[in-house]
mmCIF file of C-alpha atoms in Angstrom:
data_model
loop_
_atom_site.group_PDB
_atom_site.id
_atom_site.type_symbol
_atom_site.label_atom_id
_atom_site.label_comp_id
_atom_site.label_asym_id
_atom_site.label_seq_id
_atom_site.Cartn_x
_atom_site.Cartn_y
_atom_site.Cartn_z
ATOM 1 C CA MET A 1 40.787 138.992 -13.908
ATOM 2 C CA ASN A 2 38.678 135.881 -14.438
ATOM 3 C CA ALA A 3 37.679 135.525 -18.078
ATOM 4 C CA ASN A 4 34.228 134.336 -17.040
ATOM 5 C CA THR A 5 33.390 137.569 -15.259
ATOM 6 C CA ILE A 6 31.913 140.757 -16.691
ATOM 7 C CA PRO A 7 30.785 144.048 -15.062
ATOM 8 C CA LEU A 8 27.311 143.692 -13.602
ATOM 9 C CA GLN A 9 26.113 146.798 -15.471
ATOM 10 C CA GLU A 10 26.602 145.040 -18.811
ATOM 11 C CA VAL A 11 24.422 142.004 -17.995
ATOM 12 C CA LEU A 12 21.513 143.675 -16.227
ATOM 13 C CA PRO A 13 18.272 142.998 -18.135
ATOM 14 C CA TRP A 14 17.131 146.415 -16.893
ATOM 15 C CA SER A 15 16.858 149.386 -19.246
ATOM 16 C CA PRO A 16 16.924 152.918 -17.696
ATOM 17 C CA GLY A 17 14.559 154.199 -20.367
ATOM 18 C CA ILE A 18 11.754 151.756 -19.533
ATOM 19 C CA PRO A 19 9.837 152.594 -16.335
ATOM 20 C CA ARG A 20 9.297 149.550 -14.163
ATOM 21 C CA ASN A 21 8.508 148.772 -10.530
ATOM 22 C CA ILE A 22 11.436 146.633 -9.366
ATOM 23 C CA LEU A 23 11.669 144.746 -6.066
ATOM 24 C CA VAL A 24 15.126 143.759 -4.806
ATOM 25 C CA CYS A 25 14.919 141.071 -2.090
ATOM 26 C CA ASP A 26 18.037 140.371 -0.039
ATOM 27 C CA SER A 27 18.891 139.068 3.422
ATOM 28 C CA VAL A 28 21.320 139.519 6.259
ATOM 29 C CA GLU A 29 23.692 137.071 4.586
ATOM 30 C CA THR A 30 23.630 138.836 1.227
ATOM 31 C CA ASP A 31 23.176 142.598 1.207
ATOM 32 C CA GLY A 32 21.598 143.789 -2.051
ATOM 33 C CA SER A 33 22.435 147.474 -1.907
ATOM 34 C CA PHE A 34 25.111 146.988 -4.572
ATOM 35 C CA VAL A 35 22.313 146.183 -7.062
ATOM 36 C CA LEU A 36 20.769 149.623 -6.475
ATOM 37 C CA SER A 37 24.132 151.358 -6.755
ATOM 38 C CA THR A 38 24.892 149.529 -9.993
ATOM 39 C CA MET A 39 21.558 150.485 -11.489
ATOM 40 C CA THR A 40 22.034 154.141 -10.498
ATOM 41 C CA ALA A 41 25.515 154.182 -12.049
ATOM 42 C CA ARG A 42 24.143 152.736 -15.269
ATOM 43 C CA LEU A 43 21.303 155.256 -15.255
ATOM 44 C CA PHE A 44 23.669 158.219 -15.323
ATOM 45 C CA SER A 45 26.164 156.597 -17.683
ATOM 46 C CA SER A 46 23.627 155.836 -20.407
ATOM 47 C CA PRO A 47 23.659 158.023 -23.554
ATOM 48 C CA SER A 48 20.231 159.478 -22.791
ATOM 49 C CA SER A 49 21.577 161.066 -19.581
ATOM 50 C CA MET A 50 23.468 163.689 -21.574
ATOM 51 C CA SER A 51 21.827 166.817 -22.917
ATOM 52 C CA SER A 52 21.937 167.844 -26.554
ATOM 53 C CA SER A 53 21.733 171.295 -28.138
ATOM 54 C CA PHE A 54 22.329 170.528 -31.809
ATOM 55 C CA ALA A 55 18.719 170.676 -32.953
ATOM 56 C CA PRO A 56 18.268 173.933 -34.932
ATOM 57 C CA GLY A 57 15.074 175.821 -34.325
ATOM 58 C CA PRO A 58 13.209 178.245 -36.556
ATOM 59 C CA LYS A 59 15.003 181.340 -37.859
ATOM 60 C CA GLY A 60 18.375 179.786 -37.227
ATOM 61 C CA MET A 61 17.968 179.770 -33.469
ATOM 62 C CA SER A 62 19.162 176.661 -31.605
ATOM 63 C CA ARG A 63 16.759 174.891 -29.332
ATOM 64 C CA GLN A 64 18.135 172.941 -26.391
ATOM 65 C CA ARG A 65 16.710 169.498 -26.045
ATOM 66 C CA SER A 66 16.347 168.231 -22.504
ATOM 67 C CA LEU A 67 17.409 164.587 -22.321
ATOM 68 C CA SER A 68 18.823 164.463 -18.824
ATOM 69 C CA ARG A 69 17.528 161.872 -16.428
ATOM 70 C CA LYS A 70 17.119 162.320 -12.693
ATOM 71 C CA ALA A 71 16.960 160.006 -9.701
ATOM 72 C CA LEU A 72 15.783 160.382 -6.123
ATOM 73 C CA TRP A 73 17.499 158.107 -3.633
ATOM 74 C CA LEU A 74 15.517 157.592 -0.389
ATOM 75 C CA SER A 75 17.702 156.033 2.314
ATOM 76 C CA GLY A 76 15.595 154.225 4.881
ATOM 77 C CA ASN A 77 18.577 152.741 6.711
ATOM 78 C CA ALA A 78 21.475 154.326 8.585
ATOM 79 C CA SER A 79 23.292 155.448 5.431
ATOM 80 C CA THR A 80 23.697 159.221 5.193
ATOM 81 C CA GLU A 81 23.521 161.269 2.010
ATOM 82 C CA ARG A 82 27.287 161.588 1.814
ATOM 83 C CA GLN A 83 27.779 157.823 2.294
ATOM 84 C CA VAL A 84 25.385 157.064 -0.566
ATOM 85 C CA ALA A 85 27.120 159.567 -2.846
ATOM 86 C CA SER A 86 30.546 158.208 -1.883
ATOM 87 C CA THR A 87 29.460 154.678 -2.760
ATOM 88 C CA LEU A 88 28.277 155.839 -6.183
ATOM 89 C CA LYS A 89 31.487 157.739 -6.760
ATOM 90 C CA LYS A 90 33.557 154.690 -5.811
ATOM 91 C CA ILE A 91 31.995 152.589 -8.580
ATOM 92 C CA GLY A 92 32.530 155.311 -11.179
ATOM 93 C CA CYS A 93 29.227 157.199 -11.127
ATOM 94 C CA ASP A 94 29.902 160.830 -12.093
ATOM 95 C CA ALA A 95 26.608 161.952 -10.525
ATOM 96 C CA GLY A 96 27.841 160.792 -7.126
ATOM 97 C CA ALA A 97 31.121 162.692 -7.536
ATOM 98 C CA ALA A 98 29.243 165.830 -8.585
ATOM 99 C CA TYR A 99 26.934 165.507 -5.616
ATOM 100 C CA LEU A 100 29.915 165.399 -3.267
ATOM 101 C CA ARG A 101 31.477 168.437 -4.909
ATOM 102 C CA ASN A 102 28.342 170.416 -4.313
ATOM 103 C CA SER A 103 27.589 168.990 -0.900
ATOM 104 C CA LYS A 104 28.604 172.232 0.771
ATOM 105 C CA ASN A 105 25.683 174.079 -0.782
ATOM 106 C CA ASN A 106 22.810 174.638 1.591
ATOM 107 C CA SER A 107 20.107 174.131 -1.020
ATOM 108 C CA SER A 108 19.479 170.554 -2.077
ATOM 109 C CA SER A 109 17.942 171.782 -5.331
ATOM 110 C CA GLU A 110 21.249 173.344 -6.288
ATOM 111 C CA LYS A 111 23.006 170.046 -5.712
ATOM 112 C CA GLN A 112 20.512 168.221 -7.882
ATOM 113 C CA SER A 113 20.383 170.768 -10.699
ATOM 114 C CA CYS A 114 23.927 170.076 -11.827
ATOM 115 C CA ASN A 115 23.823 166.287 -11.899
ATOM 116 C CA GLY A 116 20.211 165.103 -11.664
ATOM 117 C CA LEU A 117 20.822 163.097 -8.473
ATOM 118 C CA ALA A 118 18.917 163.860 -5.272
ATOM 119 C CA ILE A 119 19.593 161.957 -2.058
ATOM 120 C CA ARG A 120 17.457 162.059 1.049
ATOM 121 C CA SER A 121 18.208 160.113 4.221
ATOM 122 C CA LEU A 122 14.846 159.402 5.851
ATOM 123 C CA ALA A 123 16.324 157.631 8.868
ATOM 124 C CA VAL A 124 18.538 160.641 9.627
ATOM 125 C CA GLU A 125 15.574 162.983 9.296
ATOM 126 C CA ILE A 126 13.500 160.837 11.635
ATOM 127 C CA SER A 127 16.256 160.746 14.243
ATOM 128 C CA ASP A 128 16.604 164.539 14.030
ATOM 129 C CA HIS A 129 12.867 164.997 14.496
ATOM 130 C CA ILE A 130 12.786 162.635 17.467
ATOM 131 C CA LEU A 131 15.778 164.311 19.075
ATOM 132 C CA GLY A 132 14.137 167.697 18.574
ATOM 133 C CA LYS A 133 16.706 169.151 16.183
ATOM 134 C CA LYS A 134 14.072 169.956 13.554
ATOM 135 C CA ASN A 135 11.004 170.087 15.764
ATOM 136 C CA GLU A 136 10.675 173.717 16.808
ATOM 137 C CA SER A 137 7.240 173.232 18.399
ATOM 138 C CA ASN A 138 8.530 170.332 20.522
ATOM 139 C CA ASP A 139 5.517 168.244 19.483
ATOM 140 C CA GLU A 140 5.698 164.452 19.589
ATOM 141 C CA PHE A 141 6.935 162.901 16.366
ATOM 142 C CA ASP A 142 4.077 161.671 14.190
ATOM 143 C CA ALA A 143 5.213 158.937 11.814
ATOM 144 C CA GLU A 144 2.051 159.089 9.686
ATOM 145 C CA ASN A 145 2.284 162.836 9.127
ATOM 146 C CA TYR A 146 5.982 162.486 8.345
ATOM 147 C CA LEU A 147 5.360 159.952 5.569
ATOM 148 C CA LYS A 148 2.561 162.102 4.209
ATOM 149 C CA ASN A 149 4.965 165.031 3.943
ATOM 150 C CA VAL A 150 7.556 162.826 2.226
ATOM 151 C CA TYR A 151 4.884 161.729 -0.213
ATOM 152 C CA LYS A 152 4.062 165.365 -1.001
ATOM 153 C CA ASP A 153 7.743 166.165 -1.475
ATOM 154 C CA ILE A 154 8.157 163.262 -3.899
ATOM 155 C CA LYS A 155 5.126 164.382 -5.853
ATOM 156 C CA ALA A 156 6.566 167.872 -6.089
ATOM 157 C CA TRP A 157 9.932 166.436 -7.118
ATOM 158 C CA LEU A 158 8.308 164.585 -9.996
ATOM 159 C CA ASN A 159 6.824 167.766 -11.422
ATOM 160 C CA ASP A 160 9.683 170.108 -10.573
ATOM 161 C CA TYR A 161 11.838 169.227 -13.588
ATOM 162 C CA ASP A 162 9.047 169.757 -16.121
ATOM 163 C CA ASN A 163 8.202 173.174 -14.690
ATOM 164 C CA ASN A 164 11.854 174.284 -14.812
ATOM 165 C CA THR A 165 12.176 172.997 -18.371
ATOM 166 C CA GLU A 166 9.240 175.080 -19.565
ATOM 167 C CA GLN A 167 10.543 178.198 -17.845
ATOM 168 C CA GLU A 168 13.995 177.840 -19.398
ATOM 169 C CA GLY A 169 12.584 177.369 -22.906
ATOM 170 C CA LYS A 170 13.896 173.849 -23.371
ATOM 171 C CA VAL A 171 12.194 171.247 -25.469
ATOM 172 C CA ALA A 172 10.911 168.741 -22.950
ATOM 173 C CA GLU A 173 11.080 165.164 -24.228
ATOM 174 C CA LEU A 174 9.612 162.014 -22.761
ATOM 175 C CA ASP A 175 12.212 160.451 -20.527
ATOM 176 C CA THR A 176 12.315 158.244 -17.463
ATOM 177 C CA SER A 177 13.253 159.190 -13.921
ATOM 178 C CA TRP A 178 13.734 156.787 -11.049
ATOM 179 C CA ILE A 179 12.914 156.674 -7.351
ATOM 180 C CA ILE A 180 15.090 154.350 -5.256
ATOM 181 C CA LEU A 181 14.002 153.257 -1.778
ATOM 182 C CA ASP A 182 16.842 151.634 0.208
ATOM 183 C CA ASP A 183 15.578 149.933 2.175
ATOM 184 C CA ALA A 184 11.884 149.467 3.027
ATOM 185 C CA THR A 185 12.452 146.845 5.731
ATOM 186 C CA ALA A 186 14.823 149.068 7.715
ATOM 187 C CA LEU A 187 12.365 151.950 7.418
ATOM 188 C CA ALA A 188 9.556 149.695 8.603
ATOM 189 C CA SER A 189 11.554 148.779 11.693
ATOM 190 C CA ILE A 190 11.477 152.498 12.615
ATOM 191 C CA LEU A 191 8.004 153.607 11.557
ATOM 192 C CA GLY A 192 6.073 150.334 11.583
ATOM 193 C CA ASP A 193 5.178 147.771 8.945
ATOM 194 C CA THR A 194 1.687 149.058 8.195
ATOM 195 C CA LEU A 195 2.691 152.681 7.581
ATOM 196 C CA VAL A 196 5.651 151.824 5.356
ATOM 197 C CA TYR A 197 3.654 149.287 3.359
ATOM 198 C CA CYS A 198 0.915 151.871 2.725
ATOM 199 C CA PHE A 199 3.580 154.447 1.840
ATOM 200 C CA VAL A 200 5.218 152.159 -0.729
ATOM 201 C CA GLU A 201 1.892 151.192 -2.267
ATOM 202 C CA SER A 202 0.887 154.852 -2.476
ATOM 203 C CA LEU A 203 4.078 155.656 -4.378
ATOM 204 C CA ILE A 204 3.463 152.768 -6.776
ATOM 205 C CA ASN A 205 -0.059 154.070 -7.435
ATOM 206 C CA LEU A 206 1.259 157.614 -7.879
ATOM 207 C CA LEU A 207 3.795 156.571 -10.478
ATOM 208 C CA GLY A 208 1.174 154.530 -12.295
ATOM 209 C CA ARG A 209 -1.027 157.547 -12.927
ATOM 210 C CA LYS A 210 -0.766 158.934 -16.428
ATOM 211 C CA GLU A 211 -1.563 162.427 -15.212
ATOM 212 C CA THR A 212 1.434 162.523 -12.854
ATOM 213 C CA SER A 213 3.601 164.093 -15.535
ATOM 214 C CA SER A 214 2.834 164.877 -19.149
ATOM 215 C CA THR A 215 6.453 164.667 -20.328
ATOM 216 C CA ARG A 216 8.176 162.319 -17.916
ATOM 217 C CA GLN A 217 7.759 158.736 -16.733
ATOM 218 C CA CYS A 218 9.162 157.380 -13.508
ATOM 219 C CA GLY A 219 10.274 153.958 -12.355
ATOM 220 C CA PHE A 220 10.515 152.657 -8.811
ATOM 221 C CA ILE A 221 13.232 150.438 -7.284
ATOM 222 C CA ILE A 222 12.510 149.016 -3.830
ATOM 223 C CA ARG A 223 14.920 147.021 -1.665
ATOM 224 C CA CYS A 224 13.515 144.939 1.158
ATOM 225 C CA SER A 225 14.445 141.930 3.192
ATOM 226 C CA GLY A 226 13.511 138.363 2.400
ATOM 227 C CA ASP A 227 14.896 136.864 5.600
ATOM 228 C CA VAL A 228 11.645 135.246 6.739
ATOM 229 C CA ASP A 229 10.977 133.502 3.436
ATOM 230 C CA GLN A 230 14.581 132.314 3.236
ATOM 231 C CA MET A 231 14.401 131.033 6.807
ATOM 232 C CA LEU A 232 11.208 129.101 6.095
ATOM 233 C CA HIS A 233 12.790 127.654 2.932
ATOM 234 C CA LYS A 234 15.808 126.437 4.937
ATOM 235 C CA ILE A 235 13.522 124.881 7.566
ATOM 236 C CA GLU A 236 11.539 123.127 4.860
ATOM 237 C CA GLY A 237 14.718 121.817 3.287
ATOM 238 C CA SER A 238 16.045 120.581 6.611
ATOM 239 C CA GLU A 239 12.778 118.839 7.411
ATOM 240 C CA GLY A 240 12.884 117.063 4.045
ATOM 241 C CA LYS A 241 16.138 115.381 5.102
ATOM 242 C CA ASP A 242 14.793 114.460 8.562
ATOM 243 C CA HIS A 243 13.555 110.893 8.805
ATOM 244 C CA SER A 244 12.856 110.821 12.528
ATOM 245 C CA GLY A 245 9.414 109.321 13.039
ATOM 246 C CA TRP A 246 8.794 109.329 16.734
ATOM 247 C CA VAL A 247 6.109 111.483 18.360
ATOM 248 C CA GLY A 248 6.970 114.043 20.999
ATOM 249 C CA ALA A 249 9.496 116.766 21.508
ATOM 250 C CA GLY A 250 12.123 116.574 18.774
ATOM 251 C CA GLY A 251 10.070 114.148 16.700
ATOM 252 C CA LEU A 252 8.861 114.757 13.149
ATOM 253 C CA ALA A 253 5.227 115.334 14.186
ATOM 254 C CA HIS A 254 6.298 117.915 16.772
ATOM 255 C CA LYS A 255 8.507 119.771 14.275
ATOM 256 C CA GLN A 256 5.764 119.824 11.661
ATOM 257 C CA ALA A 257 3.351 121.401 14.121
ATOM 258 C CA VAL A 258 5.913 124.080 15.029
ATOM 259 C CA ASN A 259 6.560 124.856 11.372
ATOM 260 C CA ASP A 260 2.845 125.143 10.636
ATOM 261 C CA THR A 261 2.567 127.687 13.448
ATOM 262 C CA ILE A 262 5.523 129.664 12.065
ATOM 263 C CA ASN A 263 4.011 129.704 8.587
ATOM 264 C CA ARG A 264 0.760 131.118 9.946
ATOM 265 C CA THR A 265 2.256 133.764 12.215
ATOM 266 C CA LEU A 266 5.276 134.909 10.185
ATOM 267 C CA VAL A 267 3.771 136.219 6.972
ATOM 268 C CA PRO A 268 6.122 139.031 5.905
ATOM 269 C CA TRP A 269 4.501 142.139 4.484
ATOM 270 C CA GLU A 270 7.325 142.339 1.955
ATOM 271 C CA ARG A 271 5.795 139.294 0.273
ATOM 272 C CA ALA A 272 2.718 141.364 -0.634
ATOM 273 C CA LEU A 273 4.887 143.791 -2.583
ATOM 274 C CA GLU A 274 5.596 141.040 -5.115
ATOM 275 C CA GLU A 275 2.039 141.432 -6.403
ATOM 276 C CA SER A 276 2.516 145.169 -7.042
ATOM 277 C CA VAL A 277 5.811 145.127 -8.959
ATOM 278 C CA ASP A 278 6.767 144.101 -12.460
ATOM 279 C CA VAL A 279 10.020 142.267 -11.826
ATOM 280 C CA ILE A 280 11.992 140.892 -8.855
ATOM 281 C CA VAL A 281 15.735 140.628 -8.155
ATOM 282 C CA ASP A 282 16.582 138.002 -5.558
ATOM 283 C CA VAL A 283 19.988 138.299 -3.910
ATOM 284 C CA LEU A 284 20.695 134.882 -2.411
ATOM 285 C CA PRO A 285 23.602 133.222 -0.648
ATOM 286 C CA LEU A 286 25.311 130.293 -2.328
ATOM 287 C CA LEU A 287 24.404 126.864 -1.000
ATOM 288 C CA SER A 288 28.103 126.060 -0.866
ATOM 289 C CA GLY A 289 28.809 129.201 1.155
ATOM 290 C CA PHE A 290 30.949 132.214 0.384
ATOM 291 C CA SER A 291 34.138 131.837 -1.644
ATOM 292 C CA ARG A 292 36.842 134.146 -2.873
ATOM 293 C CA GLU A 293 35.490 134.094 -6.430
ATOM 294 C CA ALA A 294 31.740 134.129 -5.796
ATOM 295 C CA HIS A 295 29.861 135.939 -3.021
ATOM 296 C CA GLY A 296 26.261 135.110 -3.906
ATOM 297 C CA ARG A 297 23.695 134.582 -6.607
ATOM 298 C CA LEU A 298 21.346 136.915 -8.470
ATOM 299 C CA ILE A 299 18.022 135.804 -9.889
ATOM 300 C CA PHE A 300 16.136 138.182 -12.159
ATOM 301 C CA SER A 301 12.501 137.147 -12.652
ATOM 302 C CA LYS A 302 9.232 138.506 -13.951
ATOM 303 C CA THR A 303 6.092 138.510 -11.844
ATOM 304 C CA PRO A 304 3.015 136.721 -13.249
ATOM 305 C CA ASN A 305 1.088 139.954 -13.747
ATOM 306 C CA GLY A 306 4.082 142.230 -14.338
ATOM 307 C CA ARG A 307 5.239 143.939 -17.514
ATOM 308 C CA GLY A 308 8.617 142.271 -17.457
ATOM 309 C CA TRP A 309 12.034 143.771 -18.016
ATOM 310 C CA LYS A 310 11.854 144.232 -21.776
ATOM 311 C CA ASN A 311 11.752 142.215 -24.949
ATOM 312 C CA VAL A 312 15.084 140.415 -24.427
ATOM 313 C CA GLN A 313 14.601 138.002 -27.303
ATOM 314 C CA SER A 314 14.365 140.705 -29.935
ATOM 315 C CA THR A 315 17.424 142.549 -28.692
ATOM 316 C CA ARG A 316 19.577 139.618 -27.614
ATOM 317 C CA ASN A 317 22.064 140.009 -30.487
ATOM 318 C CA ASN A 318 22.685 143.667 -29.750
ATOM 319 C CA ASN A 319 22.386 143.636 -25.982
ATOM 320 C CA PRO A 320 25.139 142.507 -23.594
ATOM 321 C CA SER A 321 22.440 141.153 -21.299
ATOM 322 C CA ALA A 322 22.411 138.102 -23.575
ATOM 323 C CA PHE A 323 25.514 137.126 -21.627
ATOM 324 C CA ALA A 324 23.326 136.337 -18.668
ATOM 325 C CA LEU A 325 20.860 134.304 -20.654
ATOM 326 C CA GLY A 326 23.208 131.331 -20.859
ATOM 327 C CA SER A 327 21.253 128.447 -22.318
ATOM 328 C CA THR A 328 18.002 130.436 -22.576
ATOM 329 C CA ASN A 329 17.721 130.269 -26.372
ATOM 330 C CA SER A 330 15.052 129.479 -28.890
ATOM 331 C CA LYS A 331 14.462 126.102 -27.311
ATOM 332 C CA THR A 332 13.208 127.710 -24.095
ATOM 333 C CA ALA A 333 11.718 130.875 -25.582
ATOM 334 C CA GLY A 334 8.271 129.318 -25.652
ATOM 335 C CA SER A 335 8.469 127.807 -22.193
ATOM 336 C CA LYS A 336 7.414 129.342 -18.879
ATOM 337 C CA TRP A 337 11.042 129.844 -17.791
ATOM 338 C CA ASN A 338 11.524 133.599 -17.407
ATOM 339 C CA LYS A 339 14.532 133.925 -15.112
ATOM 340 C CA LEU A 340 18.118 135.047 -15.483
ATOM 341 C CA ILE A 341 20.509 133.461 -13.001
ATOM 342 C CA PHE A 342 24.174 134.130 -12.444
ATOM 343 C CA ASN A 343 26.610 134.433 -9.582
ATOM 344 C CA TYR A 344 28.300 137.656 -8.588
ATOM 345 C CA CYS A 345 31.388 138.903 -6.787
ATOM 346 C CA ILE A 346 31.869 142.365 -5.254
ATOM 347 C CA GLN A 347 35.155 144.141 -5.827
ATOM 348 C CA ASP A 348 36.496 147.560 -4.932
ATOM 349 C CA ASN A 349 35.369 149.131 -8.228
ATOM 350 C CA GLY A 350 31.965 147.473 -8.381
ATOM 351 C CA ALA A 351 30.171 144.150 -8.791
ATOM 352 C CA ARG A 352 30.889 141.619 -11.498
ATOM 353 C CA ALA A 353 28.739 138.814 -12.865
ATOM 354 C CA ILE A 354 30.073 135.292 -13.214
ATOM 355 C CA ARG A 355 29.131 133.091 -16.128
ATOM 356 C CA LEU A 356 27.250 129.926 -15.173
ATOM 357 C CA ARG A 357 28.448 127.017 -17.239
ATOM 358 C CA ALA A 358 25.798 124.585 -18.418
ATOM 359 C CA ALA A 359 26.311 120.976 -17.413
#
């Protein structure tokens, strides 16, 4: 194993106990689903994901403290529930293995109750509705009503745990749950850009309400495509190296006019999500291309109006994420640089980060 690599879970600046709205931007060249799987595995492997019953109550009776976290995985692409759980199991997530063991149960609530993980394949549900497998009235599929029902189900899911905790007599403590949408671009290709964008923004507003849950906070992880922005960046870079000065087809003036038209017409709706989230994870291809050791690059950044990941400077000595900081020390603490950059490689048992050596 390369001495300069370390498991990706250990260098993520993300903390499962701090609710944040996270946007993961990838492309066709570099699929970013492994980032979501790694975060989910870390969520259920953290110490807070285990329950404790050692707190004595009055009159010598023990009171069970509820510390378990939960996550709702919404699959907007062709991945089924079993495929998502199998991926989590493959990288060592016990919640994925428990989900597969209980996959034969008819009730999804029973599958979630034992491990805290709920998986819902929206693309599969949509295909079933369109094909008439779940549409008893044979009405035409309404995408807007479908997303409204999904929104109601998510809202009920947020409050379901707190109600069960009170009924079972557990001591409910403030903890963080997570909703994972993988991926919004694929879902938009099925239901339309406008509906999916409104759906995502509605979820962000829902999770931002303080009255959503009195005992539980919830974070939101969204994966979408950044293909258009990456394409425009490549075109701009190519034009910068072009010194052809003639006018007409193929000339510099003609290419500039074409690029201006593209910039006006191809404004991806995913770009607007950057204004609604706290942090962004960019999954980019290497300029040198793929290699056996490195498959791509990860850039963790904070949005101008976002809350950021956490106070990395104060916990750098005790947090493995300092590995990813590299040369970001006291000299750059007061600067505007707020990004973590490192390469990654994907292996059978998960993703690993690669140390970037300073020149």
